[in-house]
Short mmCIF file of C-alpha atoms and ligand atoms in Angstrom, two decimals:
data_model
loop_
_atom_site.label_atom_id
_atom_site.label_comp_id
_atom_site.label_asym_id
_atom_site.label_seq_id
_atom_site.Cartn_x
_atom_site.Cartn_y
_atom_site.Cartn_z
CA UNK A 203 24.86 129.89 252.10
CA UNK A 204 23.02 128.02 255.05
CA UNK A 205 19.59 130.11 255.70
CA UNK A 206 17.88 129.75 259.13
CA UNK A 207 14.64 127.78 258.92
CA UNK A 208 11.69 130.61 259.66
CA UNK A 209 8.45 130.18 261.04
CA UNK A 210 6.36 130.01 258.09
CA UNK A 211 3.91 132.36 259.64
CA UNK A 212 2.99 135.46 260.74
CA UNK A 213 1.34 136.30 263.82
CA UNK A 214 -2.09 138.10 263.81
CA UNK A 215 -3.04 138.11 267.01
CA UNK A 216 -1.32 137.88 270.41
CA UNK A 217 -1.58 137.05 274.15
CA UNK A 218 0.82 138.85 276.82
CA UNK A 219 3.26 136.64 278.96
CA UNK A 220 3.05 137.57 282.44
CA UNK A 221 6.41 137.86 284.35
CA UNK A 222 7.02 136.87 288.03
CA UNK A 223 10.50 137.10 290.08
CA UNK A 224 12.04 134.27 291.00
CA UNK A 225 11.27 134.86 294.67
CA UNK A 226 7.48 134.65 293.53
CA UNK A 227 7.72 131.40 291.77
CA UNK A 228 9.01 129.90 295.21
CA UNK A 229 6.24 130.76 297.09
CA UNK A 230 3.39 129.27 294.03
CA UNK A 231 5.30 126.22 294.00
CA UNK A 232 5.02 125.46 297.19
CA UNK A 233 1.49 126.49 297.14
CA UNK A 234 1.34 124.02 294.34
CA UNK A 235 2.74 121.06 296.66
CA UNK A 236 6.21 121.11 294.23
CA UNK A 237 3.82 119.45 291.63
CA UNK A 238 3.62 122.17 287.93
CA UNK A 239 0.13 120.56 287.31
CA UNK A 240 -1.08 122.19 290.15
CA UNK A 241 0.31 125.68 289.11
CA UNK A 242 -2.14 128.54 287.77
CA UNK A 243 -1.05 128.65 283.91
CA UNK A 244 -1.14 132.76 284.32
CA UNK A 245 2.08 131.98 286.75
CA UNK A 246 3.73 130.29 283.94
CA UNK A 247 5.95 132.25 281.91
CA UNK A 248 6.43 129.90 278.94
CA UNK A 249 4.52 126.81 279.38
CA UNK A 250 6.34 122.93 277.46
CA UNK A 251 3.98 121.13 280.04
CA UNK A 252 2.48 120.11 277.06
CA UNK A 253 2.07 120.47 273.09
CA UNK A 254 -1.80 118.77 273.68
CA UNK A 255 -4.44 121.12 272.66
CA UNK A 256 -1.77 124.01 273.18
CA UNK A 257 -1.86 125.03 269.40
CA UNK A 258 -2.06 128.27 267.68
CA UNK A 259 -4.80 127.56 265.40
CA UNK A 260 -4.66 129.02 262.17
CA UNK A 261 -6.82 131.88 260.22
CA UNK A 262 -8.25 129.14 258.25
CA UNK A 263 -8.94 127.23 261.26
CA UNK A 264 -10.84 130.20 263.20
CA UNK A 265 -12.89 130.88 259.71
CA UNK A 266 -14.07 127.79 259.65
CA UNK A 267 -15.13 127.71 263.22
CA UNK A 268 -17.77 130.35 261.83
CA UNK A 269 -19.33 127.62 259.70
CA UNK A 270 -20.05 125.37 262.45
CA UNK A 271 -23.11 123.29 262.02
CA UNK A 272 -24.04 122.58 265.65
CA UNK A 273 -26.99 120.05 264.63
CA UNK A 274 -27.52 117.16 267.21
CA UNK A 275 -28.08 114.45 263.84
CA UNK A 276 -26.25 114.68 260.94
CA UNK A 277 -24.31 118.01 261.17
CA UNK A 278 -22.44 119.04 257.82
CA UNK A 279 -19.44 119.58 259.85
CA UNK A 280 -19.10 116.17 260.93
CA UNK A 281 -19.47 115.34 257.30
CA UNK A 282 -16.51 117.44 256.49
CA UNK A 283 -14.64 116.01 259.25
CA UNK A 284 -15.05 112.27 258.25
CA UNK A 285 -14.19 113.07 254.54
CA UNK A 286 -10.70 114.31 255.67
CA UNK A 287 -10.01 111.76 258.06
CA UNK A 288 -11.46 109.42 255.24
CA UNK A 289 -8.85 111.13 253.11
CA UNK A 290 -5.96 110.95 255.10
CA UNK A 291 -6.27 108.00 257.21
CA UNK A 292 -8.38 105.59 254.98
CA UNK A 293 -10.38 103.81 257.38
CA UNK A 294 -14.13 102.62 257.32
CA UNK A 295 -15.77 104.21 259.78
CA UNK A 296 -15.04 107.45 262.04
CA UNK A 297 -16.07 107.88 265.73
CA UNK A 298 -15.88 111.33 266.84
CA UNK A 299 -14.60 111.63 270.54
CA UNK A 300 -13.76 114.74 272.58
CA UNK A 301 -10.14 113.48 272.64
CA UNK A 302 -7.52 111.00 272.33
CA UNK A 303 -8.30 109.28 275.79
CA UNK A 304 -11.98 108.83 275.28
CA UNK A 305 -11.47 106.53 271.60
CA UNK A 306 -8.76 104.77 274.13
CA UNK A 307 -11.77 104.21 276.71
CA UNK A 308 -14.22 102.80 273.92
CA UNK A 309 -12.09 99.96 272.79
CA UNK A 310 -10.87 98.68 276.22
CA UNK A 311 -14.36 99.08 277.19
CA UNK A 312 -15.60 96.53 274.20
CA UNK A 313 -11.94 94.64 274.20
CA UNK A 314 -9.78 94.35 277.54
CA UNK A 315 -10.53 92.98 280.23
CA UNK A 316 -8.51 90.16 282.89
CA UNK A 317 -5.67 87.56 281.33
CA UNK A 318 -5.94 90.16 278.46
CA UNK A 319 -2.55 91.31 277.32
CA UNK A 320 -2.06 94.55 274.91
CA UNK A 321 1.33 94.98 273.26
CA UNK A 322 2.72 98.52 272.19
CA UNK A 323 5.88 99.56 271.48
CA UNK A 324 5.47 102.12 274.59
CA UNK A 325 1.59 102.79 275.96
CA UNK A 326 1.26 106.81 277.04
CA UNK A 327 -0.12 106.81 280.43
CA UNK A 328 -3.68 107.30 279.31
CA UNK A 329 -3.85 104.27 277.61
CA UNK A 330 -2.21 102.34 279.84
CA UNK A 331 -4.05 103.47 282.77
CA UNK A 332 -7.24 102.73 280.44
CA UNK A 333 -6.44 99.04 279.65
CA UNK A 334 -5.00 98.49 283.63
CA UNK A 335 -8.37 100.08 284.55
CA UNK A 336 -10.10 97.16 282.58
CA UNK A 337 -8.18 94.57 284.37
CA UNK A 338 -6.01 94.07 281.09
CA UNK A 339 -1.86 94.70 280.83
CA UNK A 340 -0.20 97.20 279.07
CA UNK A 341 2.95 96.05 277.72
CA UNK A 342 5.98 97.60 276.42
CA UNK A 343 7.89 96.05 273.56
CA UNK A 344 10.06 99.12 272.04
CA UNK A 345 13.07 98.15 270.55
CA UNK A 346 16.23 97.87 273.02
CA UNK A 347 18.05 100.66 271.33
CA UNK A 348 15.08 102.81 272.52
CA UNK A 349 16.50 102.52 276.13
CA UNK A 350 19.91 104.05 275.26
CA UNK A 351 19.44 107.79 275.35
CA UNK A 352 22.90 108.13 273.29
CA UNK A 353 22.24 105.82 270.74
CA UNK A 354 21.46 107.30 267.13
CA UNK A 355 19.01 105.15 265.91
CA UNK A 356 16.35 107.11 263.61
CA UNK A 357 13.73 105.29 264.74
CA UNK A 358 13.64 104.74 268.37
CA UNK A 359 10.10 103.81 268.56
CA UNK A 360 10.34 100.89 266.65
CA UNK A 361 9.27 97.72 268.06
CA UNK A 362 11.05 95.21 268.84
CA UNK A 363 10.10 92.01 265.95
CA UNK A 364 11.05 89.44 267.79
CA UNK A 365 9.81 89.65 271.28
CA UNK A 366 6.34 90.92 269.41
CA UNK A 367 6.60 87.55 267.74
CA UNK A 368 7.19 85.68 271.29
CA UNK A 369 4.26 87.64 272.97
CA UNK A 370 2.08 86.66 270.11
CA UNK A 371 2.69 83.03 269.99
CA UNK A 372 3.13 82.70 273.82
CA UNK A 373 -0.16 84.68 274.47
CA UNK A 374 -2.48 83.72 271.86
CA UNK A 375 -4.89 85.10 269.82
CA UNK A 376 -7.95 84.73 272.64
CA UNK A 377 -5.24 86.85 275.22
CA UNK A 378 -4.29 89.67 272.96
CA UNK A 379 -7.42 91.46 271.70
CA UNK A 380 -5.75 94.06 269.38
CA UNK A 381 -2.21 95.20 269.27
CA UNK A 382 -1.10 98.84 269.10
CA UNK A 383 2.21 101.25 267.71
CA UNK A 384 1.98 104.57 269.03
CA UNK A 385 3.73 106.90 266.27
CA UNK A 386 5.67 108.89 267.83
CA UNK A 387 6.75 107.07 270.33
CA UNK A 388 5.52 109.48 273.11
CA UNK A 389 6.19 108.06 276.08
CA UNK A 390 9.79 106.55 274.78
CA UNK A 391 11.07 109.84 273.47
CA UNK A 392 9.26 111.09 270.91
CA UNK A 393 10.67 108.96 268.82
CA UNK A 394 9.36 107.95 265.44
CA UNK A 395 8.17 104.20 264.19
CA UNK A 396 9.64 103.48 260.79
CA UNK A 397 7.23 102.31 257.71
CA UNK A 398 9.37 99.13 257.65
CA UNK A 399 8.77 98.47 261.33
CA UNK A 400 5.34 99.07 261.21
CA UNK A 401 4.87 96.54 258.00
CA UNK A 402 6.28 94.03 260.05
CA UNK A 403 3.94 94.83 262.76
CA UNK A 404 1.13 94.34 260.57
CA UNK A 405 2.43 91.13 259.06
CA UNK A 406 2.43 89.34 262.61
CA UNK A 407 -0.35 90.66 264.20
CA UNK A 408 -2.22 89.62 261.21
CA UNK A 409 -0.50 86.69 261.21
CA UNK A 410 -2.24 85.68 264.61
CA UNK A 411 -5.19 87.67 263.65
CA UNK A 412 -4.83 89.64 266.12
CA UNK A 413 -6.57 93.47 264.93
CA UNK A 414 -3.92 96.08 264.84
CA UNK A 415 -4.46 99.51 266.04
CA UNK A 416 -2.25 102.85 265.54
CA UNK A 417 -2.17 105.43 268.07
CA UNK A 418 -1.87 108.48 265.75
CA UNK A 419 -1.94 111.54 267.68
CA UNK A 420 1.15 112.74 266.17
CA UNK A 421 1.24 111.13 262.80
CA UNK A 422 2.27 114.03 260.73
CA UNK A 423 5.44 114.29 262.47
CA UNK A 424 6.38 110.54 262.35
CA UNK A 425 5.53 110.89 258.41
CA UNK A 426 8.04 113.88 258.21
CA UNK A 427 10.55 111.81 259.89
CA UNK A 428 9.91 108.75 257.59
CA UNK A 429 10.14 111.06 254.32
CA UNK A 430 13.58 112.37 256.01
CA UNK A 431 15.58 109.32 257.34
CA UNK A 432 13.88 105.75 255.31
CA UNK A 433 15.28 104.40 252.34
CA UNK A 434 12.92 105.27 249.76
CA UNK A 435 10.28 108.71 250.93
CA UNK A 436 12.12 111.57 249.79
CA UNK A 437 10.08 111.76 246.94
CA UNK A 438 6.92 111.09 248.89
CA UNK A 439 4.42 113.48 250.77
CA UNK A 440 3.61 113.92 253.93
CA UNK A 441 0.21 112.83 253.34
CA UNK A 442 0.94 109.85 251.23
CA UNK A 443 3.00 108.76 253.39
CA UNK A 444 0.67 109.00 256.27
CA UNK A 445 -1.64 107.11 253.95
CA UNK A 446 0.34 104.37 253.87
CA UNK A 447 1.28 104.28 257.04
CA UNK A 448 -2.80 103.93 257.97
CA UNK A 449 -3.14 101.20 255.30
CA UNK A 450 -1.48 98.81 256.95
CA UNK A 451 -3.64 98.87 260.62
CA UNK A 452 -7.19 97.84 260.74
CA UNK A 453 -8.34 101.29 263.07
CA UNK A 454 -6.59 104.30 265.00
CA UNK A 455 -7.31 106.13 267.82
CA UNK A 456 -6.44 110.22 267.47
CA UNK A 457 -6.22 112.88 270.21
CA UNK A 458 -6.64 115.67 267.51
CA UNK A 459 -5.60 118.12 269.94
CA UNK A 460 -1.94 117.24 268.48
CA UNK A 461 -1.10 116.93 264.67
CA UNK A 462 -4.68 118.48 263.93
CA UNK A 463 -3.90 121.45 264.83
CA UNK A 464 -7.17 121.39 267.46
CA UNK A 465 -7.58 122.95 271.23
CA UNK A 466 -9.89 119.95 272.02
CA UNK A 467 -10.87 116.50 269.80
CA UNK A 468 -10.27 113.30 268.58
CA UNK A 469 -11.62 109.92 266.88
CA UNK A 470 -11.52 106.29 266.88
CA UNK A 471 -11.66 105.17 263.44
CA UNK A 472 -11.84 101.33 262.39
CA UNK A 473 -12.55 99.05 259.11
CA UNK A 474 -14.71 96.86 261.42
CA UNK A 475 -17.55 97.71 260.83
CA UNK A 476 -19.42 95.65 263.78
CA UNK A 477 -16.75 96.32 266.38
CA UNK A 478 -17.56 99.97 264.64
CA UNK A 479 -21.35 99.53 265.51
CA UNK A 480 -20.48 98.50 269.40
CA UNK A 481 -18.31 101.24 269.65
CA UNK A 482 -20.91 103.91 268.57
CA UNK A 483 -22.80 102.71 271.01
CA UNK A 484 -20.75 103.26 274.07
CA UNK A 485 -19.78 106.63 272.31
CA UNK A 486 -23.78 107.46 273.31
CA UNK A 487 -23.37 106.46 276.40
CA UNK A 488 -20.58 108.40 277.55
CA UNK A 489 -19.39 110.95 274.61
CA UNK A 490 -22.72 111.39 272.63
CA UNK A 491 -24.20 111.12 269.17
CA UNK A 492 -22.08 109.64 266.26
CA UNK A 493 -22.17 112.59 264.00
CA UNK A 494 -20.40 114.57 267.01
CA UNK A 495 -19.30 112.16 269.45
CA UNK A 496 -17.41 114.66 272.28
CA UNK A 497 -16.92 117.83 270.16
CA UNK A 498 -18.92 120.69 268.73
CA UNK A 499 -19.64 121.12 264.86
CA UNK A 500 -17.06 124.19 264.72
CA UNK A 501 -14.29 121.95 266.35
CA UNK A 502 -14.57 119.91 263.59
CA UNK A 503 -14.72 122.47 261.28
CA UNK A 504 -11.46 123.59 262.81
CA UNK A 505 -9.61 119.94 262.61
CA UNK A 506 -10.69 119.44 259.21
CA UNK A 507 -8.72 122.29 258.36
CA UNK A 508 -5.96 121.57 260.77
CA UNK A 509 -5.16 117.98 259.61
CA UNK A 510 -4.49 118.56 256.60
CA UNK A 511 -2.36 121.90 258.26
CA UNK A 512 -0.29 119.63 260.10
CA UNK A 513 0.77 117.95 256.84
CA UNK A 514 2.29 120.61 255.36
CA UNK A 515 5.93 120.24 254.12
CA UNK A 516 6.95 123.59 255.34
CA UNK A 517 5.19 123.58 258.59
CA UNK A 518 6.95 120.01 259.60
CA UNK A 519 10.02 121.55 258.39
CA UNK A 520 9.99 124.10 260.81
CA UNK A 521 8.60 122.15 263.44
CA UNK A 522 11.36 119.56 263.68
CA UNK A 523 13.78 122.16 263.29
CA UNK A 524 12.34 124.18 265.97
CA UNK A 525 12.68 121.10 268.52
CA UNK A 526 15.90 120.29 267.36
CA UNK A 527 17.20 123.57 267.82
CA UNK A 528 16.75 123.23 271.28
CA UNK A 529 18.17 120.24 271.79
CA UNK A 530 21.33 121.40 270.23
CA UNK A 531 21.62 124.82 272.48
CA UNK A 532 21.26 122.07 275.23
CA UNK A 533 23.81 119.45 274.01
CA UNK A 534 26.44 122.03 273.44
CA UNK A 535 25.76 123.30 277.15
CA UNK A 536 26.43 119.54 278.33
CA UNK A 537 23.27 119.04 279.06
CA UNK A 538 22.25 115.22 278.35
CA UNK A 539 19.06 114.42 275.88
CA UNK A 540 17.50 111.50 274.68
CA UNK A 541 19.08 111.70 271.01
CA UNK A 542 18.62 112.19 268.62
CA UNK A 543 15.38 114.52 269.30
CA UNK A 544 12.49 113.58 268.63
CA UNK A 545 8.99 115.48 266.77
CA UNK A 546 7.21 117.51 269.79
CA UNK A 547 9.49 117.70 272.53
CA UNK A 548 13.03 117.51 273.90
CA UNK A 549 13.60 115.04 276.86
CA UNK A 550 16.12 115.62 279.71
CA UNK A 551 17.95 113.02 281.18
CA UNK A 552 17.79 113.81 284.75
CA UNK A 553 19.35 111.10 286.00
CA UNK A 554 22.66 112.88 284.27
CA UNK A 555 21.57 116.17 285.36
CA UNK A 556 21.24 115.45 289.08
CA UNK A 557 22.68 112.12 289.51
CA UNK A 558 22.85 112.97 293.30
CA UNK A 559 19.32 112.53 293.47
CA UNK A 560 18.02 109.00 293.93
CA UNK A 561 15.19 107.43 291.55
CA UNK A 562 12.67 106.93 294.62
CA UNK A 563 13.44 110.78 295.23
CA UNK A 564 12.31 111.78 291.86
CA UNK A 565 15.29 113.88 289.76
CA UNK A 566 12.83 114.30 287.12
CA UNK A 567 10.11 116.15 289.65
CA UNK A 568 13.23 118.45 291.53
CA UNK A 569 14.20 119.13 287.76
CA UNK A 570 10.96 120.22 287.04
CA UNK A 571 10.33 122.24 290.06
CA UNK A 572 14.11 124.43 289.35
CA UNK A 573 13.16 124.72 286.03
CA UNK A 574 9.92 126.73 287.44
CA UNK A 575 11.55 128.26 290.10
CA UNK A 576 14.53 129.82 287.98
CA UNK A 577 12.80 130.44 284.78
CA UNK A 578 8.67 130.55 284.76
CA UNK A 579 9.30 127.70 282.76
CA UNK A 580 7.08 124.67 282.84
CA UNK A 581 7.97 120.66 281.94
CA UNK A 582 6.63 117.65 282.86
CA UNK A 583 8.13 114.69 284.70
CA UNK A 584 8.19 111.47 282.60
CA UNK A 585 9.96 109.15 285.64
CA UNK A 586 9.19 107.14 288.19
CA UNK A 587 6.40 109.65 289.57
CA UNK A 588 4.53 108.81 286.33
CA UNK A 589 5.46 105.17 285.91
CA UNK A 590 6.61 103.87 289.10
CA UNK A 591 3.53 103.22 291.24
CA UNK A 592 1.68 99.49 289.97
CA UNK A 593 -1.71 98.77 290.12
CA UNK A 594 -0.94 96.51 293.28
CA UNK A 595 -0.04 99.57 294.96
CA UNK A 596 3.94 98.83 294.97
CA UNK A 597 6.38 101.25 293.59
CA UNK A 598 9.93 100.89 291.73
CA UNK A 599 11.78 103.19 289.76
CA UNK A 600 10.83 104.01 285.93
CA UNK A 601 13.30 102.66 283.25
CA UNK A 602 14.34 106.47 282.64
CA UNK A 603 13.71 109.88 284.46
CA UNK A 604 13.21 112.47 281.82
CA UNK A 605 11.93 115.59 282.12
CA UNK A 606 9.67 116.63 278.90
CA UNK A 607 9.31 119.96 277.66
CA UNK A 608 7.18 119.57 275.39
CA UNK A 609 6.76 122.61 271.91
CA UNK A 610 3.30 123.44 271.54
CA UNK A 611 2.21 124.07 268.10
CA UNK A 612 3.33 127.29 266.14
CA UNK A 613 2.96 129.26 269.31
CA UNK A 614 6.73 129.96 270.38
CA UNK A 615 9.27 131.60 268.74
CA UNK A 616 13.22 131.25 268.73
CA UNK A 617 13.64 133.62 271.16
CA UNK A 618 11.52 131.77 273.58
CA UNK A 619 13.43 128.88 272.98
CA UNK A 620 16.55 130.37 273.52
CA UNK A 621 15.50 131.43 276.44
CA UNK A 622 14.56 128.02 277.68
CA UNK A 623 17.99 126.68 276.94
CA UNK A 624 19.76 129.58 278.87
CA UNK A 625 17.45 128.74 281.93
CA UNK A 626 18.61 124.97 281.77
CA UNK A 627 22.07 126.65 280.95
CA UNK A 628 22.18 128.21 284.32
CA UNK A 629 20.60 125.85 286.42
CA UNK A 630 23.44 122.75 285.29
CA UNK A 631 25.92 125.31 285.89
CA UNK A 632 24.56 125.32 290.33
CA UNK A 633 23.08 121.63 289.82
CA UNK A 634 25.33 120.35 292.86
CA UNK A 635 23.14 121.19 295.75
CA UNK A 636 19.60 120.45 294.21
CA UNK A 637 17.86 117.52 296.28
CA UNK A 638 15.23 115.40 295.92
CA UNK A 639 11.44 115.66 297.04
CA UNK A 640 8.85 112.88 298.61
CA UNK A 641 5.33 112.46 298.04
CA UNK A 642 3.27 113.19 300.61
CA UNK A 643 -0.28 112.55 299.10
CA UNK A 644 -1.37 110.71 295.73
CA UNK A 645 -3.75 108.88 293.98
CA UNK A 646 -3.97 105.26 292.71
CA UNK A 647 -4.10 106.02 289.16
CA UNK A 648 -2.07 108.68 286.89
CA UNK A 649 -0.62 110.27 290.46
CA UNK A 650 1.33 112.61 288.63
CA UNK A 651 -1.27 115.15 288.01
CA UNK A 652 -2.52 115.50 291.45
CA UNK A 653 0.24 113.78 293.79
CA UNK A 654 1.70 116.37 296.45
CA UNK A 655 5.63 116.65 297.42
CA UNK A 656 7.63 117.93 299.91
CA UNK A 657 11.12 118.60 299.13
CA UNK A 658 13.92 116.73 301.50
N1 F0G B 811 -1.66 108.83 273.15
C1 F0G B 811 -0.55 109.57 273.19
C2 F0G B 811 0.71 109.07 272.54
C3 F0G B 811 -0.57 110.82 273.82
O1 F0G B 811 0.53 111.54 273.83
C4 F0G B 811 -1.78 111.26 274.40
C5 F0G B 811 -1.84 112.52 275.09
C6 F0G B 811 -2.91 110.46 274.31
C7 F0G B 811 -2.82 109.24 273.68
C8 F0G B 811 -4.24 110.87 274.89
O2 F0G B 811 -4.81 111.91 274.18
O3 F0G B 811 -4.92 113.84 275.78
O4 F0G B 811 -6.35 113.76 273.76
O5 F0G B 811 -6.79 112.26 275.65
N2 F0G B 811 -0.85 113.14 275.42
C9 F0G B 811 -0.79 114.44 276.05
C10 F0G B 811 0.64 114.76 276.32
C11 F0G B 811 -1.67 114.59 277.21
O6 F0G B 811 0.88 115.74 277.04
O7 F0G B 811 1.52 114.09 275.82
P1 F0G B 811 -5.77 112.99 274.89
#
């Protein structure tokens, strides 16, 4: 007999949704120059803007933010904190940050730079923006099936061997200071990298000796999909598998404030141990002293626990199911998704949902903005408004125009799902007269939080 997959937790403690009528939500997104970042989160009846430092943290989690050793040098909470990251990601030496985007900042502070080139198999926009801000490029090199939003593949953020090997021998070990794989594959999906793909990743960038560098912010989901769909891991952990997974890079940079379970936090950890010594000293400069970096002894407390949290078998169970689900209610509404789903979010294919709308008119922002309007429901535009303007100030439409809604941790249940996927449901059914928008104000770099539209 097939038995639904539960939340494998109980809820303690509560916060109250606030409801507004649709005719409300009209009038704050217009305040809100059609853009959700700019929207009061109390107007937001069930927010996917993001699953980043959105978590429900656990009992555990909030007991150990009682033990919290807030001492300036050599707190036992940061001691605590680098013995699980020791544990589960193996590497050298840990630099505590106050999240994901600072460790990014460190190394393109020490490493990028102009004629410097850094591969990935898709940057997120915060490290991109941080190695364009250096003068460096950010390039994409995700495997071709990643651009089909149909396509099966069970590991659409794999990168693609071959044009990794061209960029390597075209560019040169002087051009390309480290390489990275960002598992999932955030900005391509969601999609997981598989432990074959990333082996070869390691083989030619050390190859060319060129230092290779995971982006691991959601690292216990792409080990759940790798002990669920490659040859060979059924029998494996979570956590070994994550292990191995870190064994064959030379550092990572973590926004904890995903897979560990944290509100705010992160690390850069490397086996370098003198890039490791420059490194902790920008981290005084801008984030503070090594044995806290950017966070406070309890949040560490708290992401010790929460790592190893996020590696639990029945959690990751759940947590793919949950964004799965989803996806499914829309798929069977018509509703096109990048497929197969991925570990945090579910992506809509705008483009397919309005394909009235032009790319320069952003489908992905007017999807957003209905989405609000109809339902209190908040996503986040992963199209051209994100990826379209260049550092030389020219624009041109994104390869895709999702829209992300994005599951924070352990905080929604089915019923607020459901409720999501009726929304979307309803607003396919009147999609016909649904227009574009323009913007009307923006800035140079990451736009998308602050840029202003008017609809047309
Ligand atoms: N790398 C990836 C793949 C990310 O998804 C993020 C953040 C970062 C790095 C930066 O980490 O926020 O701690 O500085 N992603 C969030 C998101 C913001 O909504 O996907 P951060």
């Amino acid at each position: 007999m097939h038995r639904e997959i539960i939340e494998p937790f109980r809820i303690k403690s509560v916060e109250a949704l606030r409801f507004t009528t649709e005719e409300e939500r009209g009038e704050i997104l217009r305040r809100a120059r059609h853009n959700p970042f700019l929207i009061d989160a109390d107007d937001v009846l069930i927010d996917l803007l993001t699953d980043s430092g959105t978590s429900a943290m656990s009992a555990n989690q909030w007991g150990a933010i009682m033990t919290g050793d807030e001492s300036y040098a050599g707190s036992r909470s940061f001691r605590r904190f680098e013995a699980v990251v020791h544990d589960i990601f193996g590497f050298r030496h840990v630099i505590p940050t106050h999240q994901g985007r600072a460790a990014e900042k460190i190394v393109c502070t020490l490493l990028c730079g102009p004629g410097k080139a850094i591969p990935n198999n898709c940057h997120f926009d915060t490290t991109r923006a941080n190695i364009e801000y250096k003068g460096a490029e950010a390039v994409d090199l995700v495997h071709d099936r990643a651009r089909d939003p149909d396509d099966e593949h069970p590991f659409k953020g794999d990168v693609d061997l071959d044009r990794l090997a061209a960029f390597l021998k075209e560019r040169g070990r002087d051009r390309v200071p480290f390489g990275m794989v960002t598992i999932t594959n955030n900005a391509g999906g969601g999609q997981p990298v598989s432990m074959k793909n990333l082996r070869g990743v390691s083989r030619l960038l050390r190859e060319h000796g060129v230092p290779f560098l995971i982006d691991a912010c959601r690292f216990a989901e792409n080990a759940w999909f790798i002990k669920t769909r490659e040859p060979g891991y059924a029998d494996r952990t979570p956590l070994e598998i994550a292990r191995e997974m870190f064994s064959l890079a030379d550092g990572a940079t973590m926004s904890l404030k995903k897979d560990g379970f944290g509100n705010i936090g992160g690390f850069l950890a490397l086996n370098d141990g003198a890039l490791a010594e420059r490194a902790r000293n920008v981290l005084i400069l801008t984030e503070g002293f090594p044995t806290y970096g950017g966070m406070a002894g309890r949040d560490m407390e708290a992401l010790a626990v929460g790592m190893r949290e996020a590696l639990d078998e029945r959690y990751l169970e759940y947590r793919v199911a949950t964004v799965r689900f989803l996806a499914e209610h829309l798929t069977e509404q018509g509703i096109a998704v990048v497929r197969p789903p991925g570990g945090h979010a579910v992506y809509l294919d705008a483009r397919r949902f309005y394909p009235q709308i032009p790319p320069l008119e952003y489908p992905a922002q007017a999807l957003v903005c209905e989405l609000y309007r109809k339902g209190g429901v908040r996503g986040v535009e992963i199209g051209s408004v994100m990826f379209g303007l260049h550092p030389d100030g020219t624009e041109s439409p994104a390869r895709q125009e999702l829209v992300r809604l994005a599951l924070p941790r352990r905080v929604y249940t089915q019923a607020h799902i459901l409720y999501v996927a009726e929304t979307l449901g309803e607003m396919y059914a009147e999609r016909a007269g649904v227009r574009g928008l323009r913007i009307v104000r923006q800035s140079p770099y990451l736009r998308h939080f602050t840029a202003e539209f008017e609809p047309l």
